[in-house]
Structure formats: structure tokens, C-alpha cells
Coordinates of N, CA and C in Angstrom, one line a residue:
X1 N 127.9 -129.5 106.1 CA 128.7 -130.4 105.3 C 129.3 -131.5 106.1
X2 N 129.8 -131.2 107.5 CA 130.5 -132.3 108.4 C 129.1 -133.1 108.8
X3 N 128.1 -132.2 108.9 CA 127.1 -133.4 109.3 C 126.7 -134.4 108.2
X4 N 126.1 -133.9 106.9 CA 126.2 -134.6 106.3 C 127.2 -136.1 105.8
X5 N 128.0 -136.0 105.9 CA 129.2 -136.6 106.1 C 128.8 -138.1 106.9
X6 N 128.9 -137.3 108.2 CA 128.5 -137.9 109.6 C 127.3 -139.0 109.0
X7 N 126.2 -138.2 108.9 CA 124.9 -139.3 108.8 C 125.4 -140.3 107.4
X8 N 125.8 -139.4 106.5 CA 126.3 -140.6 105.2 C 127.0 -142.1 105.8
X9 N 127.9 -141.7 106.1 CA 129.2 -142.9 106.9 C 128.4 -143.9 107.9
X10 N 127.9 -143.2 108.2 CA 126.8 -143.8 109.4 C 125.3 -144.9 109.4
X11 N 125.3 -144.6 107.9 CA 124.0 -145.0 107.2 C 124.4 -146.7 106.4
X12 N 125.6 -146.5 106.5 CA 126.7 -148.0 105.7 C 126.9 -148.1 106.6
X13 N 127.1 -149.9 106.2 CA 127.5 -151.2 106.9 C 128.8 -150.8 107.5
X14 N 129.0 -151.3 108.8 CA 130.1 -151.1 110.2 C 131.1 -151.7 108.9
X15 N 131.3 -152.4 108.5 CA 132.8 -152.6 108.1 C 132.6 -153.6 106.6
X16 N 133.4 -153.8 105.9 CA 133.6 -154.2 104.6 C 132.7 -155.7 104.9
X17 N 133.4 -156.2 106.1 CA 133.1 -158.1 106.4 C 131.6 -158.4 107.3
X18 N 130.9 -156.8 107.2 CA 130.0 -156.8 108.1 C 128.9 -156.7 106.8
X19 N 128.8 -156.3 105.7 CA 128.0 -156.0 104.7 C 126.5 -157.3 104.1
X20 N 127.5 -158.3 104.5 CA 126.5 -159.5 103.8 C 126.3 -160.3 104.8
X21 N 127.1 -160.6 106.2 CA 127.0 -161.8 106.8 C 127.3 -161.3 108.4
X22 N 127.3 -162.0 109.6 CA 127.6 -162.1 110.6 C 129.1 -162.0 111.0
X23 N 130.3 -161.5 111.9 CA 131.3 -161.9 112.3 C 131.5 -162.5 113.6
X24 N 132.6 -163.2 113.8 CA 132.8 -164.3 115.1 C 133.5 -163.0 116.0
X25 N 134.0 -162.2 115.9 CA 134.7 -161.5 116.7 C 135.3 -160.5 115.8
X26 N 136.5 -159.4 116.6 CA 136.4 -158.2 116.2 C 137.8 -158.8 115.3
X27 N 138.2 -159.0 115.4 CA 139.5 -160.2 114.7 C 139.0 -160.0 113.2
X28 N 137.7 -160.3 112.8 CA 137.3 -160.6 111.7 C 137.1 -159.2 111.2
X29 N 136.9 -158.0 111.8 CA 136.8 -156.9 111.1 C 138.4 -156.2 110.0
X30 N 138.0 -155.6 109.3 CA 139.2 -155.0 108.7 C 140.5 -154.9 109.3
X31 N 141.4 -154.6 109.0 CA 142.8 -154.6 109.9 C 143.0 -152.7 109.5
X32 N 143.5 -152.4 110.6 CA 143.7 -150.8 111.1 C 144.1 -150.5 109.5
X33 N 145.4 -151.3 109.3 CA 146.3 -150.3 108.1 C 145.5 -150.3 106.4
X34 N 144.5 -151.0 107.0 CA 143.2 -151.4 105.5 C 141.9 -150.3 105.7
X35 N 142.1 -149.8 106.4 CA 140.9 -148.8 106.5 C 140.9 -147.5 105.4
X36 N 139.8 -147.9 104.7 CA 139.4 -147.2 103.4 C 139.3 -147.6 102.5
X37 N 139.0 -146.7 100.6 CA 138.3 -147.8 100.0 C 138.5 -148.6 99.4
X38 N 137.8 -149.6 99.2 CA 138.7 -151.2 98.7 C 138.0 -151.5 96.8
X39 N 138.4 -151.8 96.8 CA 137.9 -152.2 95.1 C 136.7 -152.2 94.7
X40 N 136.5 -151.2 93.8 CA 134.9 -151.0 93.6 C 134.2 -149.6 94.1
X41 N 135.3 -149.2 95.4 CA 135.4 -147.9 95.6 C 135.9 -146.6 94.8
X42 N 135.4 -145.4 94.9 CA 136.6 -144.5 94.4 C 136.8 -143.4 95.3
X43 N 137.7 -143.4 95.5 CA 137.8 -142.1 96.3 C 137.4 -140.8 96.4
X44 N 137.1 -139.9 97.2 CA 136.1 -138.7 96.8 C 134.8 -139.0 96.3
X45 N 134.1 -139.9 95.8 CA 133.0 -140.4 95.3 C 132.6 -141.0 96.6
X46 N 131.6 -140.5 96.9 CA 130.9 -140.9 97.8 C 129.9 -142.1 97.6
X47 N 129.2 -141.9 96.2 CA 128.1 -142.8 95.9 C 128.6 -144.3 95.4
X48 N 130.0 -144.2 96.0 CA 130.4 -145.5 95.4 C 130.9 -146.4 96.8
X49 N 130.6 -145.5 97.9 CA 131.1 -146.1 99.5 C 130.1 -147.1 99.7
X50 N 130.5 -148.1 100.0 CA 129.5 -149.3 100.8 C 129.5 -149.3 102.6
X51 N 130.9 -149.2 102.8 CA 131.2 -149.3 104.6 C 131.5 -147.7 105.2
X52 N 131.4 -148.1 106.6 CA 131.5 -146.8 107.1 C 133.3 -146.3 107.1
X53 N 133.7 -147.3 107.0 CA 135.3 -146.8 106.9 C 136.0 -146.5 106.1
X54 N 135.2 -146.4 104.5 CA 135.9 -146.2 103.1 C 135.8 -144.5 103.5
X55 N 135.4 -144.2 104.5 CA 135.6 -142.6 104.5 C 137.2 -142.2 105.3
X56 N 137.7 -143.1 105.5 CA 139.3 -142.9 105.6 C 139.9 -142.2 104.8
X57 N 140.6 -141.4 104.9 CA 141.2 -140.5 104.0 C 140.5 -139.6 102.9
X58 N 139.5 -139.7 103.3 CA 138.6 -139.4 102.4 C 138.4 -137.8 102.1
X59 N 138.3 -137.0 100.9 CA 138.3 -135.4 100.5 C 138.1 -135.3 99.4
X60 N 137.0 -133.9 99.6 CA 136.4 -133.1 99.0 C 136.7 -131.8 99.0
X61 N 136.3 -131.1 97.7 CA 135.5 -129.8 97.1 C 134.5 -129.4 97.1
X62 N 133.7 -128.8 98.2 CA 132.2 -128.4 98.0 C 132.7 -126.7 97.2
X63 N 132.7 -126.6 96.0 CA 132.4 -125.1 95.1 C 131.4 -124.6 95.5
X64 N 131.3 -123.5 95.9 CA 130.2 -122.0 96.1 C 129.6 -122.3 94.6
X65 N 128.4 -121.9 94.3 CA 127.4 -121.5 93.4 C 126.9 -120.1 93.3
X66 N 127.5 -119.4 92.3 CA 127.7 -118.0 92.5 C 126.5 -117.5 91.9
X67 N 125.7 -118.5 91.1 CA 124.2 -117.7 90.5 C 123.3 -118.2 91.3
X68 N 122.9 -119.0 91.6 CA 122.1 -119.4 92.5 C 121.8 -119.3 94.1
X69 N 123.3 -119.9 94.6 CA 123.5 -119.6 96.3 C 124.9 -118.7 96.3
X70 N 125.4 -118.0 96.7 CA 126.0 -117.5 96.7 C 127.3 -118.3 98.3
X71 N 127.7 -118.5 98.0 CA 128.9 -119.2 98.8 C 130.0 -119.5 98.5
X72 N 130.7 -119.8 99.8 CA 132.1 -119.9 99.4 C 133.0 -121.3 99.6
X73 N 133.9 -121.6 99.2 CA 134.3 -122.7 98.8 C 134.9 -123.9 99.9
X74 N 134.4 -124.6 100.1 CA 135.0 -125.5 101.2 C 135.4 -126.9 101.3
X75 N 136.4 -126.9 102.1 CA 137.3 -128.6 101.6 C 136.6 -129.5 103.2
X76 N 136.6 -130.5 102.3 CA 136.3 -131.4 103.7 C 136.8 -132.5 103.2
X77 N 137.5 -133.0 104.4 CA 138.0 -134.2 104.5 C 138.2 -135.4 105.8
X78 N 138.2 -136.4 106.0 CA 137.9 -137.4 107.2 C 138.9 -138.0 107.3
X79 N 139.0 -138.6 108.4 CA 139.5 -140.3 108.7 C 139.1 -141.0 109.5
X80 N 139.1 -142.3 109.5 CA 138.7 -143.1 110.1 C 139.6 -144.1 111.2
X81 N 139.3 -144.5 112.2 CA 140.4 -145.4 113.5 C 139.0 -146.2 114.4
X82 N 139.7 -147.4 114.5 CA 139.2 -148.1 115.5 C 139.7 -147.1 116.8
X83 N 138.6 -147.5 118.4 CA 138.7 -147.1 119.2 C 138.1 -147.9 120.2
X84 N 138.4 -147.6 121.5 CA 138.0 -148.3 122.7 C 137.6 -147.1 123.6
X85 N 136.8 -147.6 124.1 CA 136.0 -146.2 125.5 C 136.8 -146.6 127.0
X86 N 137.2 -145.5 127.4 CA 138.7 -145.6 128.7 C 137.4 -144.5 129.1
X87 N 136.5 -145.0 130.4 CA 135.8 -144.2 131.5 C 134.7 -143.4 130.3
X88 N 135.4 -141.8 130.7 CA 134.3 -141.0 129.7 C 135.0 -140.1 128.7
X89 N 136.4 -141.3 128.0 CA 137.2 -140.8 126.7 C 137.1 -142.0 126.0
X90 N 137.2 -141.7 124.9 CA 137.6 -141.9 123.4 C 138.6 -142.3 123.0
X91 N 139.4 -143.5 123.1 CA 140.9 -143.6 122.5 C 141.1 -144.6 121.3
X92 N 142.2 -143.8 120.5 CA 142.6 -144.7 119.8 C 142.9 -146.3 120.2
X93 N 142.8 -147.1 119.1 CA 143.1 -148.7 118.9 C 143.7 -149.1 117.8
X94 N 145.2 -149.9 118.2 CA 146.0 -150.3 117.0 C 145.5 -151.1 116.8
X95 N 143.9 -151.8 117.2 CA 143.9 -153.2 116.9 C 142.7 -152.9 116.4
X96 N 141.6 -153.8 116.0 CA 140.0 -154.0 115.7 C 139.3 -153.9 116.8
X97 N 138.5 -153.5 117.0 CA 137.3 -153.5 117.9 C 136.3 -152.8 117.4
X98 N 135.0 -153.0 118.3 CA 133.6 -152.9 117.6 C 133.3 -151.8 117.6
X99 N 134.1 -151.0 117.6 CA 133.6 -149.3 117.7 C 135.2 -148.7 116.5
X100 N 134.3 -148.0 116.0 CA 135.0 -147.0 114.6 C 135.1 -145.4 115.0
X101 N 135.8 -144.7 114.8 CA 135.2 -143.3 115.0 C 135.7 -142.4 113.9
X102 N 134.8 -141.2 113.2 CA 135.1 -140.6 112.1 C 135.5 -139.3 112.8
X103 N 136.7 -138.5 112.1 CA 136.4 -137.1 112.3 C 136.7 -136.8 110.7
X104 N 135.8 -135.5 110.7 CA 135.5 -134.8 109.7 C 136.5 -133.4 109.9
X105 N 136.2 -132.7 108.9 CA 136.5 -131.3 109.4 C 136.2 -130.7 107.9
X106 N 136.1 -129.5 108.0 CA 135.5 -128.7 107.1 C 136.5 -127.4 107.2
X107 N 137.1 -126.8 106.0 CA 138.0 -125.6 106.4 C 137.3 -124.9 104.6
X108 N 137.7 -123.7 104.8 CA 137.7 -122.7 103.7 C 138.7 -121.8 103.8
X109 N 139.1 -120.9 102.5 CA 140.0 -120.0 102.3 C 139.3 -118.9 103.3
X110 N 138.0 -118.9 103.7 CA 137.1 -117.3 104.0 C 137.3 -117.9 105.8
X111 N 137.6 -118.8 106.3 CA 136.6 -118.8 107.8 C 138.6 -119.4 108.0
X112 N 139.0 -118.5 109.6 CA 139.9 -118.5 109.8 C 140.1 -119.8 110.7
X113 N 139.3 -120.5 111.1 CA 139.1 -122.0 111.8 C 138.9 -123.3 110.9
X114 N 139.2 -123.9 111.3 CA 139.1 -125.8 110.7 C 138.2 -126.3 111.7
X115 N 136.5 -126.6 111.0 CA 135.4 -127.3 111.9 C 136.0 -128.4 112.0
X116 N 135.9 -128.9 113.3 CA 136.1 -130.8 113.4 C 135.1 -131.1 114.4
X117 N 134.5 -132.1 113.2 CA 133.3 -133.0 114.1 C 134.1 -134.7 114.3
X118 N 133.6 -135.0 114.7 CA 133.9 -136.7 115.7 C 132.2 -137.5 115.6
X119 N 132.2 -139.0 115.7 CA 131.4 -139.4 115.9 C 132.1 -140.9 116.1
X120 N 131.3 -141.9 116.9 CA 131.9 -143.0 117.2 C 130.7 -143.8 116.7
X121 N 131.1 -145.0 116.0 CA 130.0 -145.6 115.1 C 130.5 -147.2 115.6
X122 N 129.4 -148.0 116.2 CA 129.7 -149.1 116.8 C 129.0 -150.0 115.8
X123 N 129.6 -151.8 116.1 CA 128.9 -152.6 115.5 C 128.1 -153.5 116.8
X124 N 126.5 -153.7 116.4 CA 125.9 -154.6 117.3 C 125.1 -155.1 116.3
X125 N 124.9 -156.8 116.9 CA 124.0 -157.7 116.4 C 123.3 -158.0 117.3
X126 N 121.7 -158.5 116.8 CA 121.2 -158.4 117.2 C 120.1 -159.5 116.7
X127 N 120.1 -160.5 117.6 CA 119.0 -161.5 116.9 C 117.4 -161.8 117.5

């Protein structure tokens, strides 16, 4: 389920202002406290995400299928943060820059841990 997720977010355009056109700098990307989905979006609806950052705040219900697959019921939910690379870490950024990073996490009533996956999703052009 977190992978899934992962490749979905990953498969959309770096950022809302990146979808149709080119940007001058990271300035032009979304602003931190705008991250997630913007009109036209719906929340939990996945098939209605265009960018990789409408997965901010983002949660679900995967229901077990009890005639078919037999499983059990699990919540997943994300968020999304700009970040900047410090050596060989990962940090947060109050500001824009060309790198995004998602964590996921996956919990059930049955599994005594909360999965958290991470991925860091950059923008490059390329002419």
C-alpha cells in the first residue's frame, strides 16, 4: 500500500506550477503552507490528484475483502515538505526548493507497528 502510494505521487507533475509550463526558480514553486489539494482536487480521491504534493495530508481506508482476499483493514496516510540534502541527510525546508519528500505510513488495528516509508521526489528540466 505505502509503495503504491510512493509510485502514484511520483508519477505527477513536481508541483501544481510545474504541470503545463517551465519555472524561473524555486520561488515559483507552491508556498510550504499551500501544500495539498487545490481546486479540482478531492481529498482521499486519489484519481483526482494532478501534482505530487496534493498527497499532503492525505488518508485512506484500504477495507479487507472477506469473500475474496481475506484481509485486514488498513489506514494510510501521508505528508508532504520541501527539503534540502545537508551531507548524507534529509532535512526539512521552510522555504521552496526543488526537492519534495513524501512519507507515507500504513497502520492497522491487527499489526502492532505503523510502516513509514519516505521518498524524496525532485524537480529537473531538461532541454
Amino acid at each position: 500500500l505505502a509503495t503504491s502510494t510512493v509510485e502514484r505521487a511520483t508519477g505527477l507533475a513536481f508541483d501544481e506550477n510545474t504541470k503545463s509550463s517551465d519555472i524561473t526558480g524555486a520561488s515559483s514553486l507552491t508556498l510550504p503552507g499551500a501544500l495539498g489539494v487545490e481546486t479540482g482536487d478531492t481529498d482521499s480521491l486519489e484519481n483526482t490528484f494532478d501534482d505530487f504534493d496534493d498527497y499532503n495530508l492525505f488518508h485512506k481506508w484500504v477495507k479487507g475483502d472477506t469473500t475474496s482476499f481475506r484481509s485486514a483493514d488498513f489506514r494510510v496516510w501521508s505528508w508532504v515538505d520541501y527539503v534540502y540534502i545537508s551531507g548524507d541527510s534529509v532535512a526539512h525546508s521552510t522555504t521552496q526548493t526543488y526537492s519534495k519528500r513524501i512519507m507515507v505510513y500504513v497502520a492497522s488495528p491487527y499489526m502492532s507497528d505503523t510502516l513509514r516509508y519516505s521518498t524524496v521526489y525532485s524537480y529537473w528540466k531538461f532541454r
